[in-house]
CSV table of N, CA and C in Angstrom, one decimal:
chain,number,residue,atom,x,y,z
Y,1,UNK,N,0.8,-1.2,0.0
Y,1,UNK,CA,0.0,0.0,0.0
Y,1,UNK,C,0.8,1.3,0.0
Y,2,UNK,N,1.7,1.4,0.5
Y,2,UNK,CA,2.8,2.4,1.1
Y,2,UNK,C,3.0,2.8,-0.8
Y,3,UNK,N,3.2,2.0,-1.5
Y,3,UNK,CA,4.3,1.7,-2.5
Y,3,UNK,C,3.4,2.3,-3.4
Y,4,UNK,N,2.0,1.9,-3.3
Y,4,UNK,CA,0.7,2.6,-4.7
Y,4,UNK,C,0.7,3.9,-4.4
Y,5,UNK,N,0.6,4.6,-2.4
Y,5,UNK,CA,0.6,6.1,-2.1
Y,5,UNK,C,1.7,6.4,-2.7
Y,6,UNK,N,3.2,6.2,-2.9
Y,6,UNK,CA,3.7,7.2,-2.9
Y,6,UNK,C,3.5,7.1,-4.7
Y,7,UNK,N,3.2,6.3,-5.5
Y,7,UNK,CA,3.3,6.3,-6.7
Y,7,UNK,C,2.4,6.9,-7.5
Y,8,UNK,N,0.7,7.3,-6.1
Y,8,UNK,CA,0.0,8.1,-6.3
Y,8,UNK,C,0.3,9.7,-6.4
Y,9,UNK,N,1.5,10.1,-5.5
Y,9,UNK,CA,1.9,11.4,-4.7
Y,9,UNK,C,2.8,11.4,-6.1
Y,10,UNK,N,3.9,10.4,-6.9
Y,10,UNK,CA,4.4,11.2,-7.8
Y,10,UNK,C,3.4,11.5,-8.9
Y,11,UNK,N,2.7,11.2,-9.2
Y,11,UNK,CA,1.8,11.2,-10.0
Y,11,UNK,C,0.8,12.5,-9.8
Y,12,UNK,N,0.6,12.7,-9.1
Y,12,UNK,CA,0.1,14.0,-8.5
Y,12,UNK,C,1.0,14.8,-9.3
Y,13,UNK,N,2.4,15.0,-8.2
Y,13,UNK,CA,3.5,15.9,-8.6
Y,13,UNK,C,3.7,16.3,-9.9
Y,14,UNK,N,3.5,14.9,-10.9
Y,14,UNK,CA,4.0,15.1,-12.3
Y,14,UNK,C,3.1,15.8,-13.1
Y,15,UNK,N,1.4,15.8,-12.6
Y,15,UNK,CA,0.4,16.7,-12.7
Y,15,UNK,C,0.5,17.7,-12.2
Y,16,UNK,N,1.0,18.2,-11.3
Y,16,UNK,CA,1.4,19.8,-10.8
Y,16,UNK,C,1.9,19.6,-11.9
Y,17,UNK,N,3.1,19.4,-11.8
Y,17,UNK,CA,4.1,20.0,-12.7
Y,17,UNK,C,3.9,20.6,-14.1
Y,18,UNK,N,3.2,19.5,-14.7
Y,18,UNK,CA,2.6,19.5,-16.6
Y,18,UNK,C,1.7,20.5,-16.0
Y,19,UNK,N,0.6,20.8,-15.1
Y,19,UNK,CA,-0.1,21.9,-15.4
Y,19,UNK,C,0.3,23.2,-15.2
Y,20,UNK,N,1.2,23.3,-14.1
Y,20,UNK,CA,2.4,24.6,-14.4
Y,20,UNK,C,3.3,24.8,-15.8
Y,21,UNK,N,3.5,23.7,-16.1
Y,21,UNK,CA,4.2,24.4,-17.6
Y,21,UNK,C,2.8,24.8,-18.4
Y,22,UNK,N,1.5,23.8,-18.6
Y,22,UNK,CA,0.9,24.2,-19.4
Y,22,UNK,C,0.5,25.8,-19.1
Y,23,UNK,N,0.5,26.0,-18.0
Y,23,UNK,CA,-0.1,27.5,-17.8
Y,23,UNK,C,1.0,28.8,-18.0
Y,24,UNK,N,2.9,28.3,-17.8
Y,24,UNK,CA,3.4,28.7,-18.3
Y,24,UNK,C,3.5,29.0,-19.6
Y,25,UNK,N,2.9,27.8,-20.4
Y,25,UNK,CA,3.5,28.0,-22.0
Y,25,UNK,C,2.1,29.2,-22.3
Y,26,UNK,N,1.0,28.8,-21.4
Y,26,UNK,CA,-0.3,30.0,-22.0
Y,26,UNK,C,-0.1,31.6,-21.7
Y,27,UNK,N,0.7,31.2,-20.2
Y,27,UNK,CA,1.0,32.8,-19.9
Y,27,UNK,C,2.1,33.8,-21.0
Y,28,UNK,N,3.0,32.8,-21.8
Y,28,UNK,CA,4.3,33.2,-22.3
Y,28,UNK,C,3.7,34.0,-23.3
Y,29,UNK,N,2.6,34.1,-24.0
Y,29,UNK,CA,2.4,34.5,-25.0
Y,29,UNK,C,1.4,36.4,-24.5
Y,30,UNK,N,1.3,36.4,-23.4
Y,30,UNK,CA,0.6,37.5,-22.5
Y,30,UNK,C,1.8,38.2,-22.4
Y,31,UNK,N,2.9,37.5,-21.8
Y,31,UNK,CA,4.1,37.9,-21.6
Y,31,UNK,C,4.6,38.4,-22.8
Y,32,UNK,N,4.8,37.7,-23.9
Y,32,UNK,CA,5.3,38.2,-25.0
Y,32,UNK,C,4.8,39.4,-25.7
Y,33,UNK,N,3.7,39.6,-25.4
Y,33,UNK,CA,2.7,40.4,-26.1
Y,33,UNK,C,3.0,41.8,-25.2
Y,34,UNK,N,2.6,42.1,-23.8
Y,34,UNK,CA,3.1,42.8,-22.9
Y,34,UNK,C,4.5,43.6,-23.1
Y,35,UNK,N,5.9,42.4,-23.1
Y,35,UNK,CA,6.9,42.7,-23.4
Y,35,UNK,C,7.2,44.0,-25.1
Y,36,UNK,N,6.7,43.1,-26.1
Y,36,UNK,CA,6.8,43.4,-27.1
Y,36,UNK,C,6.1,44.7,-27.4
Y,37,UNK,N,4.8,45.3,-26.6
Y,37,UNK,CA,4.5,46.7,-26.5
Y,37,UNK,C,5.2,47.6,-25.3
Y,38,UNK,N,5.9,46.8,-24.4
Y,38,UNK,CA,7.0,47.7,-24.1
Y,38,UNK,C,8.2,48.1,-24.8
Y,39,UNK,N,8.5,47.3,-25.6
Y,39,UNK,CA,9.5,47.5,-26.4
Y,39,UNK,C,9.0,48.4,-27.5
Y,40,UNK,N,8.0,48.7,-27.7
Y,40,UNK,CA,6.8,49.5,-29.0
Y,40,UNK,C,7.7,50.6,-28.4
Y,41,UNK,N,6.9,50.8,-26.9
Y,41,UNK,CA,6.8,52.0,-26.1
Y,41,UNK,C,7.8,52.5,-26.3
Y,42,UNK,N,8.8,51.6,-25.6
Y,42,UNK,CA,10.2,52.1,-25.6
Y,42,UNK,C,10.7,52.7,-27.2
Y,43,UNK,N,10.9,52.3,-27.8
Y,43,UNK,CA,11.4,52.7,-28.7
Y,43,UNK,C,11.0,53.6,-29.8
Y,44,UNK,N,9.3,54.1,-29.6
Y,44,UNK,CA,8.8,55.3,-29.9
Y,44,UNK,C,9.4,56.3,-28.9
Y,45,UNK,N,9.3,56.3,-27.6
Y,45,UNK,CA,10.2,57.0,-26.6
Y,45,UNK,C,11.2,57.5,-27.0
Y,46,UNK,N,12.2,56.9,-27.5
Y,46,UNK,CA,13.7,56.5,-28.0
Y,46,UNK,C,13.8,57.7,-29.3
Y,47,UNK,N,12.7,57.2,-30.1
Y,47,UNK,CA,12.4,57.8,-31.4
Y,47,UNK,C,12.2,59.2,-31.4
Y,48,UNK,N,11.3,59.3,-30.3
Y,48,UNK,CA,11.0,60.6,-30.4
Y,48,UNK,C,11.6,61.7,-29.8
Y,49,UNK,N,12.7,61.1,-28.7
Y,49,UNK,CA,13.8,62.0,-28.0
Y,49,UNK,C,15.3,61.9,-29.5
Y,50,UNK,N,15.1,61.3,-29.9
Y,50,UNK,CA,16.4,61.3,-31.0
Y,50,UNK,C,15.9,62.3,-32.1
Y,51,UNK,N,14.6,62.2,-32.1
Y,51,UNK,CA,14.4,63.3,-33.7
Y,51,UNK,C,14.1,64.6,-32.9
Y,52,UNK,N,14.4,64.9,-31.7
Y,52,UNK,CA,14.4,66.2,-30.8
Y,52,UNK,C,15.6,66.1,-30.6
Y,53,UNK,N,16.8,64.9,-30.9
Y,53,UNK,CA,18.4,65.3,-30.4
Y,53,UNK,C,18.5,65.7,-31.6
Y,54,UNK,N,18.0,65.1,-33.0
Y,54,UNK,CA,18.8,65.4,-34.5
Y,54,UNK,C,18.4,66.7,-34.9
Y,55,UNK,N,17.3,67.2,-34.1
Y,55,UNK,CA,16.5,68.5,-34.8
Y,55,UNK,C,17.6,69.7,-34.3
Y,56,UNK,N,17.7,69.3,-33.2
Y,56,UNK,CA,19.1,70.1,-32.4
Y,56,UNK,C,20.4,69.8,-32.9
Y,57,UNK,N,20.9,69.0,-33.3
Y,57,UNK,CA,22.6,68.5,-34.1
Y,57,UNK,C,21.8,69.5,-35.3
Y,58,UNK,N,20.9,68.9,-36.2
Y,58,UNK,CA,20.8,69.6,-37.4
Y,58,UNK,C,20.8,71.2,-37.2
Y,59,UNK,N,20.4,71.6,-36.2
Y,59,UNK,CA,20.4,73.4,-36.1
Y,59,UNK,C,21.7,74.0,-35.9
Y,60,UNK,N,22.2,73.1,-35.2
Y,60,UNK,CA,23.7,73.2,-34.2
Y,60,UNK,C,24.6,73.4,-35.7
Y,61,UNK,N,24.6,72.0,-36.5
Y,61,UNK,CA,25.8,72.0,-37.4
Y,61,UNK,C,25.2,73.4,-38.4
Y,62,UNK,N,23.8,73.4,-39.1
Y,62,UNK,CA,23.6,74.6,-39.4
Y,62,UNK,C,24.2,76.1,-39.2
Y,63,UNK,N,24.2,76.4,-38.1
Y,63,UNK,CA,24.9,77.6,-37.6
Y,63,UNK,C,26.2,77.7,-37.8
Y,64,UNK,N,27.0,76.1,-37.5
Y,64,UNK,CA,28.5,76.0,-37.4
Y,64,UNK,C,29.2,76.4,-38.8
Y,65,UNK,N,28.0,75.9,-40.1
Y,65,UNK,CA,28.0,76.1,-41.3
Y,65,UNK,C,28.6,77.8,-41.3
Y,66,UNK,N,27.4,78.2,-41.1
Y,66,UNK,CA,27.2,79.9,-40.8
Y,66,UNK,C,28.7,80.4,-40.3
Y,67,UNK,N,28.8,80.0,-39.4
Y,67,UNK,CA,30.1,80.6,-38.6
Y,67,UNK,C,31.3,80.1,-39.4
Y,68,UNK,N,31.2,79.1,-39.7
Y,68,UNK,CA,32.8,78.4,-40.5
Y,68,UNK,C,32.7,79.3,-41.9
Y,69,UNK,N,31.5,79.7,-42.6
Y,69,UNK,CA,31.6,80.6,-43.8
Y,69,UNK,C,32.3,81.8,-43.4
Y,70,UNK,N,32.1,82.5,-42.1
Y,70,UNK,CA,32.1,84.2,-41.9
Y,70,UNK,C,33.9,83.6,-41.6
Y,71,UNK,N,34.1,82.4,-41.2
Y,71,UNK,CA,35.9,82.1,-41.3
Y,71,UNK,C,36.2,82.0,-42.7
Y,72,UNK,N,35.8,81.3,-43.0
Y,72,UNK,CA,35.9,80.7,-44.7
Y,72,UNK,C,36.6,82.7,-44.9
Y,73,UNK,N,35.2,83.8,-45.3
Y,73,UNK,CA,35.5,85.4,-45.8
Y,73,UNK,C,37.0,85.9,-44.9
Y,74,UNK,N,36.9,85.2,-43.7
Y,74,UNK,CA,38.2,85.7,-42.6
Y,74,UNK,C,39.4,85.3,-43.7
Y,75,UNK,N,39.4,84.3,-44.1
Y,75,UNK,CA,40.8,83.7,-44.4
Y,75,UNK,C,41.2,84.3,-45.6
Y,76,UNK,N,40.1,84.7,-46.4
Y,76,UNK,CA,40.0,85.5,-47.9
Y,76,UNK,C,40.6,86.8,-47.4
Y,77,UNK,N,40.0,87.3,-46.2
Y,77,UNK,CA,40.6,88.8,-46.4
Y,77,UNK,C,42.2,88.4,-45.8
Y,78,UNK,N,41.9,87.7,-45.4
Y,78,UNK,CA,43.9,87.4,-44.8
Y,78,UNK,C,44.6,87.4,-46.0
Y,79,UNK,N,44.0,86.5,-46.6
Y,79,UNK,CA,44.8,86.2,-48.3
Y,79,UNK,C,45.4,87.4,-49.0
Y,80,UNK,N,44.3,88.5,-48.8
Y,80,UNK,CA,44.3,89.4,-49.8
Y,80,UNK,C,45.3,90.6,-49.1
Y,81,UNK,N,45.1,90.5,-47.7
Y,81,UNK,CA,46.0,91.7,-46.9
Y,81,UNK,C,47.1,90.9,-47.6
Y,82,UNK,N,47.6,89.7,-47.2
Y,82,UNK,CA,48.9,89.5,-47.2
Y,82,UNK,C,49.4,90.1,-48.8
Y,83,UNK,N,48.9,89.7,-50.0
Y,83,UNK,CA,48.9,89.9,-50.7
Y,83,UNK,C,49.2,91.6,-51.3
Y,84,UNK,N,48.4,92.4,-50.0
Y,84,UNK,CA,48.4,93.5,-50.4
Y,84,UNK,C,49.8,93.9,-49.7
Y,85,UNK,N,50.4,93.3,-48.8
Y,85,UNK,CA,51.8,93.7,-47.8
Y,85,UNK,C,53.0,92.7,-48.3
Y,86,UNK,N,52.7,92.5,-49.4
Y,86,UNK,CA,53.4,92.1,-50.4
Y,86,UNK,C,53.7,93.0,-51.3
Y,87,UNK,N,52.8,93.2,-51.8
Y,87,UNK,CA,53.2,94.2,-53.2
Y,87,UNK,C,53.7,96.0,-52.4
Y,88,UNK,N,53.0,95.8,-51.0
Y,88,UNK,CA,53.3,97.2,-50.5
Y,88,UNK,C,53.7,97.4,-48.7
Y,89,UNK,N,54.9,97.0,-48.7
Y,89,UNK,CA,55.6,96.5,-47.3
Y,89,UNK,C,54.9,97.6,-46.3
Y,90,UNK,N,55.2,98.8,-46.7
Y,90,UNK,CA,54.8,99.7,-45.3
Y,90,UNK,C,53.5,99.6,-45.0
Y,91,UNK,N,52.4,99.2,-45.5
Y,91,UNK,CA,51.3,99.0,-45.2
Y,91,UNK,C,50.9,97.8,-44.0
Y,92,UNK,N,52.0,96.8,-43.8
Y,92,UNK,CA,52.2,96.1,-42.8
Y,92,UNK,C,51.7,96.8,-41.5
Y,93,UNK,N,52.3,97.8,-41.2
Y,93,UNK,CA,52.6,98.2,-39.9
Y,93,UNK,C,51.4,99.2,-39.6
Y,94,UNK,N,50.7,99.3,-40.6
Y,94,UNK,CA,49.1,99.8,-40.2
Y,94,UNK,C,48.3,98.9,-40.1
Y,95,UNK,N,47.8,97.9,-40.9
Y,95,UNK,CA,47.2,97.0,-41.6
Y,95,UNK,C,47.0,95.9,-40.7
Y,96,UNK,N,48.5,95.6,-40.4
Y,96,UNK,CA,48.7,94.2,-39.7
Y,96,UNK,C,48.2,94.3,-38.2
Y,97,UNK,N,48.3,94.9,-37.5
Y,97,UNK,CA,47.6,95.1,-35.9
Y,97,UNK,C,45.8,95.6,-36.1
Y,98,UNK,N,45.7,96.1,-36.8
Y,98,UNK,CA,44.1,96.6,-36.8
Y,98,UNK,C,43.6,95.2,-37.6
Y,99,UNK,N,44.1,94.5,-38.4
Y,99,UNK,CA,43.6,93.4,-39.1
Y,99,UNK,C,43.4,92.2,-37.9
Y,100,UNK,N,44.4,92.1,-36.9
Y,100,UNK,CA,44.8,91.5,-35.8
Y,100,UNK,C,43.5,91.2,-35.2
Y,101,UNK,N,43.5,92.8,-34.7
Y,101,UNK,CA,42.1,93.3,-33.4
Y,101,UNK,C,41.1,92.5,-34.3
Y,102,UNK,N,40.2,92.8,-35.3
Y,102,UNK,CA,39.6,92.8,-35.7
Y,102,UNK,C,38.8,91.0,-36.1
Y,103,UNK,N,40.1,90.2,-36.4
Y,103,UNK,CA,39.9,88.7,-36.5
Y,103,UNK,C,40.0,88.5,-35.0
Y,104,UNK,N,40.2,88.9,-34.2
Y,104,UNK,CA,40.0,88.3,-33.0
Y,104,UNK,C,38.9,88.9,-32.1
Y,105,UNK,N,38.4,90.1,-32.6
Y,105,UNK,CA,37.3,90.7,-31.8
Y,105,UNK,C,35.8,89.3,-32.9
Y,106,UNK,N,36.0,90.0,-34.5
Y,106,UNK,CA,35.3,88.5,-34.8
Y,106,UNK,C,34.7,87.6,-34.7
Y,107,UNK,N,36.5,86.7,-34.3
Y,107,UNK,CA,36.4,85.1,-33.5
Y,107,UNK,C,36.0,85.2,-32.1
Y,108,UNK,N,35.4,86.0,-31.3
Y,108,UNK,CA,35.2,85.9,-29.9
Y,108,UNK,C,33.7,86.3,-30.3
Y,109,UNK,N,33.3,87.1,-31.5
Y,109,UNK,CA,31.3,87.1,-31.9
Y,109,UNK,C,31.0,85.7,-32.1
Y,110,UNK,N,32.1,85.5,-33.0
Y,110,UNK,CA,30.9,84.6,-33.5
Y,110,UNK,C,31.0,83.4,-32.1
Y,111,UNK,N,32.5,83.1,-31.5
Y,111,UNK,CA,31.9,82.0,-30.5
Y,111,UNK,C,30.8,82.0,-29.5
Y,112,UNK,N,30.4,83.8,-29.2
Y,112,UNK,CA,29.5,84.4,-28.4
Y,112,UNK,C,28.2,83.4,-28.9
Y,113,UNK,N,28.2,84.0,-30.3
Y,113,UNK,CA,26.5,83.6,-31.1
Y,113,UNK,C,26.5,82.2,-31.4
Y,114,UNK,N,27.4,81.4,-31.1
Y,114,UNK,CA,27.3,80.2,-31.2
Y,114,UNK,C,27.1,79.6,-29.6
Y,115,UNK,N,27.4,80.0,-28.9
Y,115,UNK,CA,26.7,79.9,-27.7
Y,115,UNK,C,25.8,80.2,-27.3
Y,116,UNK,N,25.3,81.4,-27.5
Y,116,UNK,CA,24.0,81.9,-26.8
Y,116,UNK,C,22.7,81.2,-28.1
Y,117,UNK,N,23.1,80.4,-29.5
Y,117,UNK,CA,22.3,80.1,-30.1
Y,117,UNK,C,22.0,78.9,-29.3
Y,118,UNK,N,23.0,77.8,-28.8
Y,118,UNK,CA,23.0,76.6,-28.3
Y,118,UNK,C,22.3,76.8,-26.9
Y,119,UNK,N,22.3,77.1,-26.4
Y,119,UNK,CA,21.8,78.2,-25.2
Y,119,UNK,C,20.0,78.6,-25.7
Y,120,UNK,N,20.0,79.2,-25.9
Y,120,UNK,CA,18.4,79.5,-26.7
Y,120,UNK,C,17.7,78.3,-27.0
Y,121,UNK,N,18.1,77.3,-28.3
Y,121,UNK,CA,17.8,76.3,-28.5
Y,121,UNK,C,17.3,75.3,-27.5
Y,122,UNK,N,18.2,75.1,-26.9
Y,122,UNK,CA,18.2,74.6,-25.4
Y,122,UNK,C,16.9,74.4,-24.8
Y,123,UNK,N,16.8,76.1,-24.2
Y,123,UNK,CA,15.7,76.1,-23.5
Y,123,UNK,C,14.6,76.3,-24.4
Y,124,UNK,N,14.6,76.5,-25.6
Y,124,UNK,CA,13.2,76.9,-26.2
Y,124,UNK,C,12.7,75.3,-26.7
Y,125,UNK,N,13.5,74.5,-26.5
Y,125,UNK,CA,13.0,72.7,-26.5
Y,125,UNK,C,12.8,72.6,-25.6
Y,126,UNK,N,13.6,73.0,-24.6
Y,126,UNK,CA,13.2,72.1,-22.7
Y,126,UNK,C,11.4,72.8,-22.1
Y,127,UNK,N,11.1,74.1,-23.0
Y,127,UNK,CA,9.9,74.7,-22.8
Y,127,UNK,C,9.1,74.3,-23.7
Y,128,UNK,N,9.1,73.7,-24.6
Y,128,UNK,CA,8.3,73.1,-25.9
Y,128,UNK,C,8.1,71.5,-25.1
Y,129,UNK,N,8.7,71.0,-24.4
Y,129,UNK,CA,8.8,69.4,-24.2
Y,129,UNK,C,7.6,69.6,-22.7
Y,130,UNK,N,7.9,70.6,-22.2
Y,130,UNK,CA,6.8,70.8,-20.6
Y,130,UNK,C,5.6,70.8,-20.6
């Protein structure tokens, strides 16, 4: 008798068991489903903070465009002073210090307006996003 109970109790057991997987294998697809619109979620999330980082890179490198041109005309007029303190030496010693101030007053605008654009930008998304 001992020997049929316990043969009864594995038998039991191995019925828990199959019906826990079976309810596993039914829940996995709840789970899957669940998972798989978090992952939706997520990555619309994702999507939508990256086309708010690219809209920002895109404005960003735009400006840099802007500023690397007003360098770009900087280097032209360098070209052309030198050119001109070539053909006419004494002109140097007027030319060349006020040309100085001037690329360097310049280069300290435009890093200004490239900051206070990135700056602007900035907050005028972090107020658009609230």
């Amino acid at each position: 008798m001992k020997v049929k109970k316990k043969e009864t109790e594995l038998n039991k057991d191995d019925a828990m068991k199959q019906n826990l997987m079976q309810t596993a294998k039914e829940a996995q697809p709840l789970d899957n489903m669940m998972e798989s619109a978090c992952v939706v979620e997520f990555d619309e999330a994702c999507e939508n903070h990256m086309d708010g980082y690219d809209k920002r890179n895109q404005a960003v490198v735009a400006k840099k465009l802007e500023i690397e041109q007003v360098g770009q005309d900087c280097r032209t007029v360098v070209s052309v002073v030198k050119m001109l303190v070539r053909s006419a030496p004494e002109l140097e010693g007027m030319v060349g210090p006020a040309l100085r101030r001037s690329l360097q007053h310049l280069s300290q605008r435009c890093l200004q307006q490239m900051q206070e654009f990135v700056s602007n930008f900035n907050s005028n998304n972090s107020q658009a996003n609230v």
